[in-house]
Coordinates of C-alpha atoms in Angstrom, one line a residue:
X44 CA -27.5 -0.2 39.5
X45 CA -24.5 1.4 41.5
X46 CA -21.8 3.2 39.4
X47 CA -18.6 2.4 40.5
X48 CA -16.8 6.2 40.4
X49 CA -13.5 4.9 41.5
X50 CA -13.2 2.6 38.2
X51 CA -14.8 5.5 36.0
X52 CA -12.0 7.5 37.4
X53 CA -9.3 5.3 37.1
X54 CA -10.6 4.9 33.1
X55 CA -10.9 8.5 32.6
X56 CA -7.2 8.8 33.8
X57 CA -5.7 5.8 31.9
X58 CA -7.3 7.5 28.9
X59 CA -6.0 10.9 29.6
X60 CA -2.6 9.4 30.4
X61 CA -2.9 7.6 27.0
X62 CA -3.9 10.3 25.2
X63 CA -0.9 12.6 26.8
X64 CA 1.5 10.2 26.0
X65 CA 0.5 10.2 22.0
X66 CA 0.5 14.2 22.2
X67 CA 4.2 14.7 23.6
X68 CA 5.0 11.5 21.0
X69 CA 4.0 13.8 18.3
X70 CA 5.4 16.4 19.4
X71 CA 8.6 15.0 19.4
X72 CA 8.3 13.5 16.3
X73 CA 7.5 16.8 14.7
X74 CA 9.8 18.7 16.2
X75 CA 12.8 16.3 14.9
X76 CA 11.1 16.0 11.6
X77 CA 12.0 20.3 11.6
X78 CA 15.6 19.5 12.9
X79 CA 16.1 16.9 10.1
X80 CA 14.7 19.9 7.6
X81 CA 17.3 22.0 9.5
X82 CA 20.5 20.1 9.6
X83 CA 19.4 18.7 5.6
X84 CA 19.4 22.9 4.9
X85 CA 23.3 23.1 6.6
X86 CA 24.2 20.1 4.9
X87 CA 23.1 20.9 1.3
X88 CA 26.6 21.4 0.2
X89 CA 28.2 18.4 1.9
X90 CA 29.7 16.3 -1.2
X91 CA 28.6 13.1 1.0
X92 CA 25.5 13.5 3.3
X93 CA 22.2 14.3 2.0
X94 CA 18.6 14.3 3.3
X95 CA 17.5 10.9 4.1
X96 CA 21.0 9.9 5.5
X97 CA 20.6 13.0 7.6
X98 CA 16.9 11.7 8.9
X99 CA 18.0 8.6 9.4
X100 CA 21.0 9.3 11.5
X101 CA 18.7 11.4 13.4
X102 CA 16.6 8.5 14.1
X103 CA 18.9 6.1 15.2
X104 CA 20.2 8.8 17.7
X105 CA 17.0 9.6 18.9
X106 CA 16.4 5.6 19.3
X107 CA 19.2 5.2 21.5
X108 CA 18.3 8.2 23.5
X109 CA 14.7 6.9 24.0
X110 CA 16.7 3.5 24.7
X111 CA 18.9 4.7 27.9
X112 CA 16.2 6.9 29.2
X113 CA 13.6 4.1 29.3
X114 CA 16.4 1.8 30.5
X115 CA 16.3 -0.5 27.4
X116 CA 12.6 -1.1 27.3
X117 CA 11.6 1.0 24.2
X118 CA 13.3 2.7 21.3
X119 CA 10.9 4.4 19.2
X120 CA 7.8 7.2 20.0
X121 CA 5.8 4.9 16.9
X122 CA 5.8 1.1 16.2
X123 CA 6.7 0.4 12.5
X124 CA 3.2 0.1 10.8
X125 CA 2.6 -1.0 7.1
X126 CA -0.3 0.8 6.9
X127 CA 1.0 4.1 7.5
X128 CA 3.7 3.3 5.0
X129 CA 1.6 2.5 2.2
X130 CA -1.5 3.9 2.8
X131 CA -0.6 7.6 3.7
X132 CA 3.8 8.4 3.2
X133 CA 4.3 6.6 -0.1
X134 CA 1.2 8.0 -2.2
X135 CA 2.3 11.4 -2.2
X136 CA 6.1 10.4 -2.8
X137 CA 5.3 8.8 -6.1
X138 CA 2.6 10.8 -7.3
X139 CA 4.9 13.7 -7.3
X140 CA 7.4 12.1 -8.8
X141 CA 5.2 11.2 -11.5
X142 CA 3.8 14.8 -11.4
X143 CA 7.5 16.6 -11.9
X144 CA 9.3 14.2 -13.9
X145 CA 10.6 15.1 -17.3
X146 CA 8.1 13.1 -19.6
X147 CA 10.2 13.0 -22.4
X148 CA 13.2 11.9 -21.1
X149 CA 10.5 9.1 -19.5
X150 CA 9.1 8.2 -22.5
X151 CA 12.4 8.3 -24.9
X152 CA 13.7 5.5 -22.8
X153 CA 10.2 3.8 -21.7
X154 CA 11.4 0.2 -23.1
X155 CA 14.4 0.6 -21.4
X156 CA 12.7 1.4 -17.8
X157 CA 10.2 -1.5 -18.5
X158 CA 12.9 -3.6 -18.9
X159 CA 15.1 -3.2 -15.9
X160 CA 11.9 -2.3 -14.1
X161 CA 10.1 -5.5 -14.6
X162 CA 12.4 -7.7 -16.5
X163 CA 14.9 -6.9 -14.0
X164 CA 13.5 -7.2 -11.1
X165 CA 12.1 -11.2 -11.7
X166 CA 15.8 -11.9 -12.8
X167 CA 16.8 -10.6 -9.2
X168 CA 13.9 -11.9 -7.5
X169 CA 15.3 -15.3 -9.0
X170 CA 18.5 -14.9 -8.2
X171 CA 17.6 -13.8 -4.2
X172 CA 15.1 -16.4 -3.7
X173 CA 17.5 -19.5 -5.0
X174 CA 20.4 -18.0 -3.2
X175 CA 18.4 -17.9 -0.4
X176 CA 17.5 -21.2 -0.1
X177 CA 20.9 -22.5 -1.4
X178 CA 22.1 -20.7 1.9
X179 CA 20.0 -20.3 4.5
X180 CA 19.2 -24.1 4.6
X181 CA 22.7 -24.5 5.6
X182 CA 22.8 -22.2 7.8
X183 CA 20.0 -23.3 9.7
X184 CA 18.2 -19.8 10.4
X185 CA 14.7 -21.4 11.2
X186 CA 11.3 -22.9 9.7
X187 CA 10.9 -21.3 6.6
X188 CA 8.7 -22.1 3.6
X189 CA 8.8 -22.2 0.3
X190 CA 6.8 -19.3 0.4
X191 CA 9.1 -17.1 2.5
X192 CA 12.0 -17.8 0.6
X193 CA 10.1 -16.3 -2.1
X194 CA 9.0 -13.7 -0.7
X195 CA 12.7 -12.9 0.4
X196 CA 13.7 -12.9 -2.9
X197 CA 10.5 -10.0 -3.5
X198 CA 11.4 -8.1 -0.5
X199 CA 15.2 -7.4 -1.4
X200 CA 14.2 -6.7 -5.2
X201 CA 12.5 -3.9 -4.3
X202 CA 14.8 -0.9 -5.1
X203 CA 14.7 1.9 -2.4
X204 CA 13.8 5.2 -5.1
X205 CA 13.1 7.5 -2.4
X206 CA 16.4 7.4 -1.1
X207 CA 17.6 7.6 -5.1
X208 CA 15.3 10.5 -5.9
X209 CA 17.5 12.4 -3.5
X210 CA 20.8 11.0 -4.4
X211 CA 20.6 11.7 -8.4
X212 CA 19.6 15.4 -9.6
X213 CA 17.3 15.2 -12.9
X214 CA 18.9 18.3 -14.4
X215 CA 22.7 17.7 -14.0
X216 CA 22.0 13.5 -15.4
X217 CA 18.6 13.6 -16.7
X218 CA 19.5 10.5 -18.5
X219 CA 20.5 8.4 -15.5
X220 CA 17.7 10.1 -13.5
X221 CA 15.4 8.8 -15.5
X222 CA 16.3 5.0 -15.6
X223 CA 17.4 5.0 -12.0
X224 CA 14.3 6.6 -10.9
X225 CA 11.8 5.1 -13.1
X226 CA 13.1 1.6 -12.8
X227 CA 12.8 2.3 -9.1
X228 CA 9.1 3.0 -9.7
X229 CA 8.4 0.1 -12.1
X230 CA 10.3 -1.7 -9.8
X231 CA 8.5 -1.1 -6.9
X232 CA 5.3 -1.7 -8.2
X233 CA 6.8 -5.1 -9.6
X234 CA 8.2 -5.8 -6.1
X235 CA 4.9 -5.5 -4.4
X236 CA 2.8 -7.6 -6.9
X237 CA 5.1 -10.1 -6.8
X238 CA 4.7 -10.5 -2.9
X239 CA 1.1 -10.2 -3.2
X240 CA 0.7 -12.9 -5.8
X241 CA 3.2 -15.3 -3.7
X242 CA 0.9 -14.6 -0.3
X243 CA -2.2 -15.6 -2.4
X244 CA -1.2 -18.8 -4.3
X245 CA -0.5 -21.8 -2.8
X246 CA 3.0 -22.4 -3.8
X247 CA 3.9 -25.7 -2.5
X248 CA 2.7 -27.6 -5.1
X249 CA 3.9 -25.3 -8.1
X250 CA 3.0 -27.0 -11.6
X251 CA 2.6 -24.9 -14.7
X252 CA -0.7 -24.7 -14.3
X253 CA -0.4 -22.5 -11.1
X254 CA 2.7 -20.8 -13.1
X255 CA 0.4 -19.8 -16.0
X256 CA -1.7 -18.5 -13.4
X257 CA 1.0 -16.1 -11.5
X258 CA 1.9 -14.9 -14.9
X259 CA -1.4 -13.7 -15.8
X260 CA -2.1 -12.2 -12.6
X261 CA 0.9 -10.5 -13.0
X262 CA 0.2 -8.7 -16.5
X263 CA -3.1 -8.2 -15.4
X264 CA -2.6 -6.2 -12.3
X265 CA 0.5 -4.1 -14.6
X266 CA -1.8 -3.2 -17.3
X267 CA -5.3 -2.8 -15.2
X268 CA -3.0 -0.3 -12.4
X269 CA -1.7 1.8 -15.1
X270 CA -5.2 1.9 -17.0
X271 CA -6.7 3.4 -14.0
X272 CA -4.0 5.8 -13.2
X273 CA -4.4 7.1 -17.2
X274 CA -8.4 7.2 -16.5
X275 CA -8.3 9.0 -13.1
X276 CA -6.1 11.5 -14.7
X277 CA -8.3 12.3 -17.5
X278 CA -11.5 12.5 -15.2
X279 CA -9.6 15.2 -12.9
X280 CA -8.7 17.1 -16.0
X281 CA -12.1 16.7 -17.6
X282 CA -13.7 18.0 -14.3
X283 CA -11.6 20.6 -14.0
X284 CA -12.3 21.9 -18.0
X285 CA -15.5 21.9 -18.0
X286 CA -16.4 23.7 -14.4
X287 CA -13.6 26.1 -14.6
X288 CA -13.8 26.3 -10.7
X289 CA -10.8 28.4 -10.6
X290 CA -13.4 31.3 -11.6
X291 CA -14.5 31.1 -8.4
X292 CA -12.2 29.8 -6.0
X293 CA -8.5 28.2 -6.6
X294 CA -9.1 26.3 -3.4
X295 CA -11.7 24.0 -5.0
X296 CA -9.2 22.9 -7.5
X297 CA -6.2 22.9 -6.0
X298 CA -8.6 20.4 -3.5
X299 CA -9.7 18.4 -6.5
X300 CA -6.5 17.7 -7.6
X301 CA -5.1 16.8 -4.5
X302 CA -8.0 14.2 -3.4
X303 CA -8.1 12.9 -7.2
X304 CA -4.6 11.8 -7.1
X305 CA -5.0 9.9 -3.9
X306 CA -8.6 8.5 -4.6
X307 CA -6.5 6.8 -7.6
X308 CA -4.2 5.0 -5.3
X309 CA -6.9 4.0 -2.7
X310 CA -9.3 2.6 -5.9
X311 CA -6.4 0.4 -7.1
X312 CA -6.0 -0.7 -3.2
X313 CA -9.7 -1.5 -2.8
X314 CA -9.7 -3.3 -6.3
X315 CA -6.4 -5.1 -5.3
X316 CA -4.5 -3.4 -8.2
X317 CA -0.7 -2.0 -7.4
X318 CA -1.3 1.3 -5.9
X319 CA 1.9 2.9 -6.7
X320 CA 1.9 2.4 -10.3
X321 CA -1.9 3.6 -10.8
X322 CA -0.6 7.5 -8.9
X323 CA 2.3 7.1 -10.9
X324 CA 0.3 7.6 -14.0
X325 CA -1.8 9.6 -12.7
X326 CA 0.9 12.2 -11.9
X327 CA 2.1 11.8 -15.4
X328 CA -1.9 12.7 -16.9
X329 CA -2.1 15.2 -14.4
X330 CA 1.0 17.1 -15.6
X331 CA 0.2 16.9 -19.1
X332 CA -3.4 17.6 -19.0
X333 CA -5.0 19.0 -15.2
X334 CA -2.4 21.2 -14.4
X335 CA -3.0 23.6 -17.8
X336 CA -6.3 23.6 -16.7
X337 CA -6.6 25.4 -14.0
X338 CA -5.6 29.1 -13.1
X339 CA -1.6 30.0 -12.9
X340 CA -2.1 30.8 -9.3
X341 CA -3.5 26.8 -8.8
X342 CA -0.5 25.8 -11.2
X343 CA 1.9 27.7 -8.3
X344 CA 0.2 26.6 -5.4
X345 CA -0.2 22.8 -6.7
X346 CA 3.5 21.8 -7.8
X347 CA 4.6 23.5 -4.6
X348 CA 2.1 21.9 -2.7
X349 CA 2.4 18.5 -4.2
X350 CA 6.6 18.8 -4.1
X351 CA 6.2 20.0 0.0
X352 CA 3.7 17.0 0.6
X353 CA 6.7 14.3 -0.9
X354 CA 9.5 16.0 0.5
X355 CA 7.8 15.6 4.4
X356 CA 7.0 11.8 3.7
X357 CA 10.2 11.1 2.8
X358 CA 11.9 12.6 5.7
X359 CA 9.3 11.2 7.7
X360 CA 10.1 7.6 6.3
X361 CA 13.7 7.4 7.4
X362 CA 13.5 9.2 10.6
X363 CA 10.6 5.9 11.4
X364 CA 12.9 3.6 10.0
X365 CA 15.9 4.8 11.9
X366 CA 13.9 4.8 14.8
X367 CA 12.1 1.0 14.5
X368 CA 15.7 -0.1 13.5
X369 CA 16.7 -0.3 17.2
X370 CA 13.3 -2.1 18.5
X371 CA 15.1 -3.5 21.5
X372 CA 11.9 -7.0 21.3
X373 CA 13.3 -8.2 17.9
X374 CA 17.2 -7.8 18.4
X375 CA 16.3 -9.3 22.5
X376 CA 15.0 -12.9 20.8
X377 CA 18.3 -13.0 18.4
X378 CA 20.8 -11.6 21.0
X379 CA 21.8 -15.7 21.6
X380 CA 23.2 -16.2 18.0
X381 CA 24.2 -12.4 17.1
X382 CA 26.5 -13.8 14.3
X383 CA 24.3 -16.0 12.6
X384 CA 21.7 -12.5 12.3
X385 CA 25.1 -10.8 10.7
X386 CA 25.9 -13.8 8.9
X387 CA 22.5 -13.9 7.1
X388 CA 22.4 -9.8 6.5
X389 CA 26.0 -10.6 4.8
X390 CA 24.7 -13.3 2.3
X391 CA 21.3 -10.7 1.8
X392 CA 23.6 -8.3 0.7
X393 CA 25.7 -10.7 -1.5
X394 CA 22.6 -11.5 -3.2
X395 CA 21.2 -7.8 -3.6
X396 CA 24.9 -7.2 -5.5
X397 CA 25.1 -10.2 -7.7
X398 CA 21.0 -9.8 -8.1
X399 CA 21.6 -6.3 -9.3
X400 CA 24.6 -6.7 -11.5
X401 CA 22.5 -9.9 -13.2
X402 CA 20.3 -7.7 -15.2
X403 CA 21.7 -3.5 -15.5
X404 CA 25.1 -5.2 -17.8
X405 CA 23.3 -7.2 -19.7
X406 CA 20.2 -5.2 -20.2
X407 CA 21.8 -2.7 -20.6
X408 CA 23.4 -3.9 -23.5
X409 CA 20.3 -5.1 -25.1
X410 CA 19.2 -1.5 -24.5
X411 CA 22.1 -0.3 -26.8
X412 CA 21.7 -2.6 -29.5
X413 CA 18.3 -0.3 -30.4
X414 CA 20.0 2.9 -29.6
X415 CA 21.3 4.9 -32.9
X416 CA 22.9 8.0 -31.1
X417 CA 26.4 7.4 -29.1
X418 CA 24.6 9.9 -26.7
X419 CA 21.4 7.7 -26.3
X420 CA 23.7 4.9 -25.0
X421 CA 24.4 4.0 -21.7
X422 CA 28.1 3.4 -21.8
X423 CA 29.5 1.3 -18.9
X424 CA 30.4 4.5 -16.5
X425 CA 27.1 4.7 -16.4
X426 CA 25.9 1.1 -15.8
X427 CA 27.9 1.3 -13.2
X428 CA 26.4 3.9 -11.8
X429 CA 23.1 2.7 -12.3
X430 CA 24.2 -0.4 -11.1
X431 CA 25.1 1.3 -7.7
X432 CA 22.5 4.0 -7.4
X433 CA 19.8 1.0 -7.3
X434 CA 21.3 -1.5 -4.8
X435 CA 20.1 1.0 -1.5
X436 CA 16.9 -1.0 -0.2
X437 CA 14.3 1.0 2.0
X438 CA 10.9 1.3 3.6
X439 CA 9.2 -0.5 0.9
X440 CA 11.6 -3.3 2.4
X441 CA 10.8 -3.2 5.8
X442 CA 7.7 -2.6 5.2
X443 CA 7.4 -6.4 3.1
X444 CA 9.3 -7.9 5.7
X445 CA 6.9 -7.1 8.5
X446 CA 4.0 -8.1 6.6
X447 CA 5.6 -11.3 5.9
X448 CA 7.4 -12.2 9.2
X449 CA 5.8 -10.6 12.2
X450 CA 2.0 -10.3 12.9
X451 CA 0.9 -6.6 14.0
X452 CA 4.8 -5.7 14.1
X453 CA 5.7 -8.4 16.7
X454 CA 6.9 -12.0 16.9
X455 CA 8.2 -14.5 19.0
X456 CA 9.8 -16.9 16.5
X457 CA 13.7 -17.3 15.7
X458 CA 13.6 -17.6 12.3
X459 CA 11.2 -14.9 11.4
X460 CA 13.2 -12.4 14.0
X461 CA 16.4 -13.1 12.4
X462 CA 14.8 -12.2 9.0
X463 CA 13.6 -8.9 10.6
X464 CA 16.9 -8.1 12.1
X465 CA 18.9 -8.9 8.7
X466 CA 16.5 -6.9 6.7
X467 CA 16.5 -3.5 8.9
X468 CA 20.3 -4.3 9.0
X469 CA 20.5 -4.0 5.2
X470 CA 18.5 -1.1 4.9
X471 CA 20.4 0.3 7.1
X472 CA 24.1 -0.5 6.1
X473 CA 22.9 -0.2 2.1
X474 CA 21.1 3.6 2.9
X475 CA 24.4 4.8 4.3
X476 CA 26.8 3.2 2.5
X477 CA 25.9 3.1 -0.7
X478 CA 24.1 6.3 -0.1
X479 CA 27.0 8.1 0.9
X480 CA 29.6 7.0 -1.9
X481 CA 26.9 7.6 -4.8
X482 CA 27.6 11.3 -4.9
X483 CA 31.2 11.2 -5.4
X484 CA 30.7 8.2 -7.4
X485 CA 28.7 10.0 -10.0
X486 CA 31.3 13.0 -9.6
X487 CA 34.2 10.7 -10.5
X488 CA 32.7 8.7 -13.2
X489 CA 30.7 11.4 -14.6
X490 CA 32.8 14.3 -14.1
X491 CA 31.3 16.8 -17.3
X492 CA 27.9 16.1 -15.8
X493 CA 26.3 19.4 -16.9
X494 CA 28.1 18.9 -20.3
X495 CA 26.6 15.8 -20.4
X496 CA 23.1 17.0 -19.4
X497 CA 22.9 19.1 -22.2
X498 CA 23.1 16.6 -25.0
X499 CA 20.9 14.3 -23.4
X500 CA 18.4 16.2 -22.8
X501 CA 18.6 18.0 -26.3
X502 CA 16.3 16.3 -29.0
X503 CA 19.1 13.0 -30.4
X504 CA 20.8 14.2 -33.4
X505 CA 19.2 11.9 -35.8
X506 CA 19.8 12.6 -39.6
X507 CA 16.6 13.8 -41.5
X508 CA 17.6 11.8 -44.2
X509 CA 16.2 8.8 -42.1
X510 CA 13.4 10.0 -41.0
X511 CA 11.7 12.3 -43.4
X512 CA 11.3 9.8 -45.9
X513 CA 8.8 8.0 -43.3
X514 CA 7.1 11.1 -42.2
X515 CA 6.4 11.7 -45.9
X516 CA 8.3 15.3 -46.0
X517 CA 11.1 15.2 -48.6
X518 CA 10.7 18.8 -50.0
X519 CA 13.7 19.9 -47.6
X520 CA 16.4 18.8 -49.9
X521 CA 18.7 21.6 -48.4
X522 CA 18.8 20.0 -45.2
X523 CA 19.1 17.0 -46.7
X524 CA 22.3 18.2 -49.2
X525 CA 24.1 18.8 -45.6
X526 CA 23.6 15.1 -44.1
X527 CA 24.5 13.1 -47.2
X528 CA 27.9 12.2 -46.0
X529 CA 26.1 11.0 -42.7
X530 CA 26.8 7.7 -42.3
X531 CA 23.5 5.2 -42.5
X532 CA 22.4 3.2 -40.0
X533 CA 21.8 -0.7 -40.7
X534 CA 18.1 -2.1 -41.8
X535 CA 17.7 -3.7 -38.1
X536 CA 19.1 -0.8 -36.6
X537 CA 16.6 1.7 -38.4
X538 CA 13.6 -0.8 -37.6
X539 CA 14.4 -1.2 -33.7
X540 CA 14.8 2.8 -33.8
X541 CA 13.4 4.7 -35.6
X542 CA 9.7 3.8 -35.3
X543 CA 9.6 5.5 -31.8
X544 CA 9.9 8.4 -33.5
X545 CA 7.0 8.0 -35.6
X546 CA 5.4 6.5 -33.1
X547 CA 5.6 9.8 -30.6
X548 CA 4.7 11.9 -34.1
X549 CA 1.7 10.3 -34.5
X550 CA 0.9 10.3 -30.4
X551 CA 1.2 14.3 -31.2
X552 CA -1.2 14.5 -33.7
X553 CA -3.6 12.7 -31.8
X554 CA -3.2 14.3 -28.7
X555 CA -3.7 17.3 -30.6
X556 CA -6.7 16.2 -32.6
X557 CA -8.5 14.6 -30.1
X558 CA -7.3 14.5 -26.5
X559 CA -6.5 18.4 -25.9
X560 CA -10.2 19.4 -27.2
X561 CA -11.7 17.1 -24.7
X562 CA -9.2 17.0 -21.6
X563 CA -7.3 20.3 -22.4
X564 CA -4.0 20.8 -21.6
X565 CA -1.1 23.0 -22.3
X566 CA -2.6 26.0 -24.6
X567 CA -6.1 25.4 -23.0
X568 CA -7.1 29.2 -22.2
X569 CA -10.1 29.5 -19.8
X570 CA -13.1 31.9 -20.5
X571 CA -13.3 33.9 -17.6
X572 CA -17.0 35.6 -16.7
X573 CA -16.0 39.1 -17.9
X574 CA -12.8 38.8 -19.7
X575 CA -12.3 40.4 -23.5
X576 CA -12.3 36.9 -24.5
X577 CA -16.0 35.9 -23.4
X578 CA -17.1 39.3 -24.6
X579 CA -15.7 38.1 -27.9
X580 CA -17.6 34.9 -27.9
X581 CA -20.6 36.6 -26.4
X582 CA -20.5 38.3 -29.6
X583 CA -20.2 36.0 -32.2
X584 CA -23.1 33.5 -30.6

């Protein structure tokens, strides 16, 4: 049989050309990935501008350049992909901030996280989904289903935390760093089930059956995610005790750590489980247990390591989205009704504000009622601000949307394309907009930040006279003496409060007791081959 050399050829040159074209599109994409890490450097100072504002503007300039050199027939070196979001940007983002974040700040307001994080979030995924339907069936957008209506309302829930983990700084408001942040997490995670469970039931005959059902799923995949985070942190840390690798080479455990914290997120994927809550937790085990374990060189090399990995995904996130947000195909099928697309991104954005302010006031206040300290509180300067800080939406948005409205990043249809144009329109007007005035917002309402800081990150000043009758030490009358004109709480007030208390008491001794021996942690000391310490034991055996 004949080969045909002048088809092989033409082949071989289609794939080189191919293969040319990815190269310089990476190489241009890396090379404005190191001017946005430029420009972010010049800008650190700016009262307005920060980081991901900074990448995205970048984008959208480089969109429009690729747009008049290609004479309007592409905008981007990358399609938008899903996959790449979720599979291999957002991992490291959360896992880090799970890694770095102040755990007891976390933990001191965990009810208070679950409940704007979860509790929160359906209230606003109610209040988008009816609005949408109350609206966009008057305005006559398209086909759309039950089942995209809902998963409208899960798509603008979903908080943007990337864009708020550079906005708010955990040491000058650790307090408001930790609910914005951590709700954006729980959020997240909430955000994404939700959409999951609404593609896999069949919604158009809901009864309470098939409620019961999304419920359960629901709790299941929260508690069965964060279990396997917990267990895929204690199996690094356990590894990492027992070998002591770092006797040999730091490179083996700074490698285990790394490819333990992502095989947590791709288990969760393969067992359908929420991906970002499971590396969330893991982060958190990590921290507290893995990182004492290995050598203080390791300790170095992985935070920095970790915190360089996040900081590069989320730059690369919004100078893709900024990029994507001028895809000339989508805008091209609604450039005949350009008002209706604005009118619909208008009414999203309605919804994200009233969705929002639904659940931070009145939660909030809920919050408070269980709150003994006037510095444990969140006073309304700073429901405000949470309030604000948590309306930017982001790649975890557009990211929803495609799945839900286009097939492989494309489509054809009206409806669907308006819903693709309205979302990257409110990411985009909510990431600058918002993003921009949160700075000075938190500078005007919270002007004595660092003052502030200070006490909230101090243990609460709780009189002993409460609690050391329940810890069962009442020998330190002194102190006592001193806090008898302090005034005493109510009987519901000490039973919503103080328990946590006890409750992190007791988590201390058992950590202690049982969970350092096994998994180590902070005060685990390593017996290196040679040291005066294994001499020492040498002896004694």
């Amino acid at each position: 049989m004949a080969i045909d050399l002048g088809s092989l050829m033409e082949r071989s040159l289609a794939i080189y050309t191919s293969d040319h074209k990815s190269v310089v599109s990476m190489n241009l994409f890396v090379a404005l990935l190191c001017a946005c890490i430029v420009i972010g450097h010049l800008l650190e100072e700016n009262r307005w501008m920060n980081e991901s504002i900074t990448a995205l503007a970048i984008g959208l300039g480089t969109g429009v350049v690729i747009l008049l050199t290609t004479k309007g027939k592409s905008s981007h070196l990358m399609v938008f992909s899903e996959d790449l979001f979720f599979i291999y940007l957002l991992p490291p983002i959360i896992f880090n901030a799970g890694f770095q974040v102040k755990k007891k700040q976390f933990f001191r307001n965990f009810m208070t996280i679950m409940l704007f994080g979860a509790v929160g979030t359906l209230i606003s995924f109610v209040i988008i989904s009816l609005g949408a339907i109350h609206f966009f069936k008057k305005m006559n957008i398209g086909t759309l289903k039950i089942g995209d209506y809902l998963a409208i309302g899960a798509i603008f829930a979903a908080t943007d935390s990337v864009c708020t983990l550079q906005v708010l700084n955990q040491d000058e408001t650790p307090l408001l760093y930790s609910l914005v942040f951590g709700e954006g997490v729980v959020n997240d995670a909430t955000s994404v089930v939700l959409f999951n469970a609404i593609q896999s039931f069949d919604l158009s005959h809901i009864n309470s059956s098939i409620a019961l059902q999304f419920v359960g799923n629901f709790l299941y995949l929260f508690i069965a995610s964060t279990m396997l985070g917990v267990l895929a942190g204690l199996l690094s840390a356990f590894i990492i005790k027992k070998l002591y690798m770092g006797r040999h080479s730091t490179d083996r455990e700074v490698a285990l750590m790394i490819l333990m914290a992502y095989l947590s997120y791709m288990l969760a994927e393969l067992f359908y489980l929420s991906g970002i809550l499971t590396v969330f937790f893991c982060g958190i085990v990590m921290s507290h247990y893995t990182w004492h374990n290995v050598t203080e060189s390791s300790r170095v090399t992985t935070k920095h390591a970790f915190a360089t990995l996040s900081f590069v995904a989320e730059i690369f996130i919004f100078l893709y989205v900024g990029m994507d947000a001028l895809d000339i195909e989508k805008w091209r099928v609604v450039s005949d009704s350009p008002g209706k697309s604005l009118g619909v991104s208008a009414v999203l954005l309605g919804l994200v504000l009233v969705g929002r302010a639904a659940f931070v006031f009145p939660l909030s206040f809920l919050s408070n009622l269980t709150k003994k300290s006037p510095y444990e509180k969140i006073g309304l300067k700073q429901q405000v601000t949470i309030w604000w800080a948590g309306l930017m939406r982001g790649a975890v948005s557009m990211a929803l949307a495609y799945n839900q409205f286009t097939s492989s990043g494309h489509t054809k249809l009206h409806g669907n394309a308006i819903m693709i144009t309205s979302t990257i329109t409110v990411v985009l007007f909510s990431t600058v907009v918002f993003g921009l005035m949160t700075k000075p917002l938190v500078r005007i309402l919270l002007p004595s930040s660092k003052t502030l800081s200070r006490m909230e990150s101090s243990e609460p000043c709780t009189p002993k006279s409460f609690i050391v009758p329940l810890l069962g030490n009442r020998h330190d009358s002194e102190a006592n003496h001193k806090n008898e004109n302090v005034p005493r709480p109510t009987s519901l007030r000490m039973l919503l409060s103080t328990p946590s208390h006890t409750v992190h008491h007791y988590w201390r001794k058992f950590d202690n007791s049982f969970m350092r021996p096994v998994f180590g942690g902070r005060g685990f000391v390593p017996i290196v081959p040679g040291s005066p310490l294994e001499q020492t034991v040498n002896q004694w055996q």
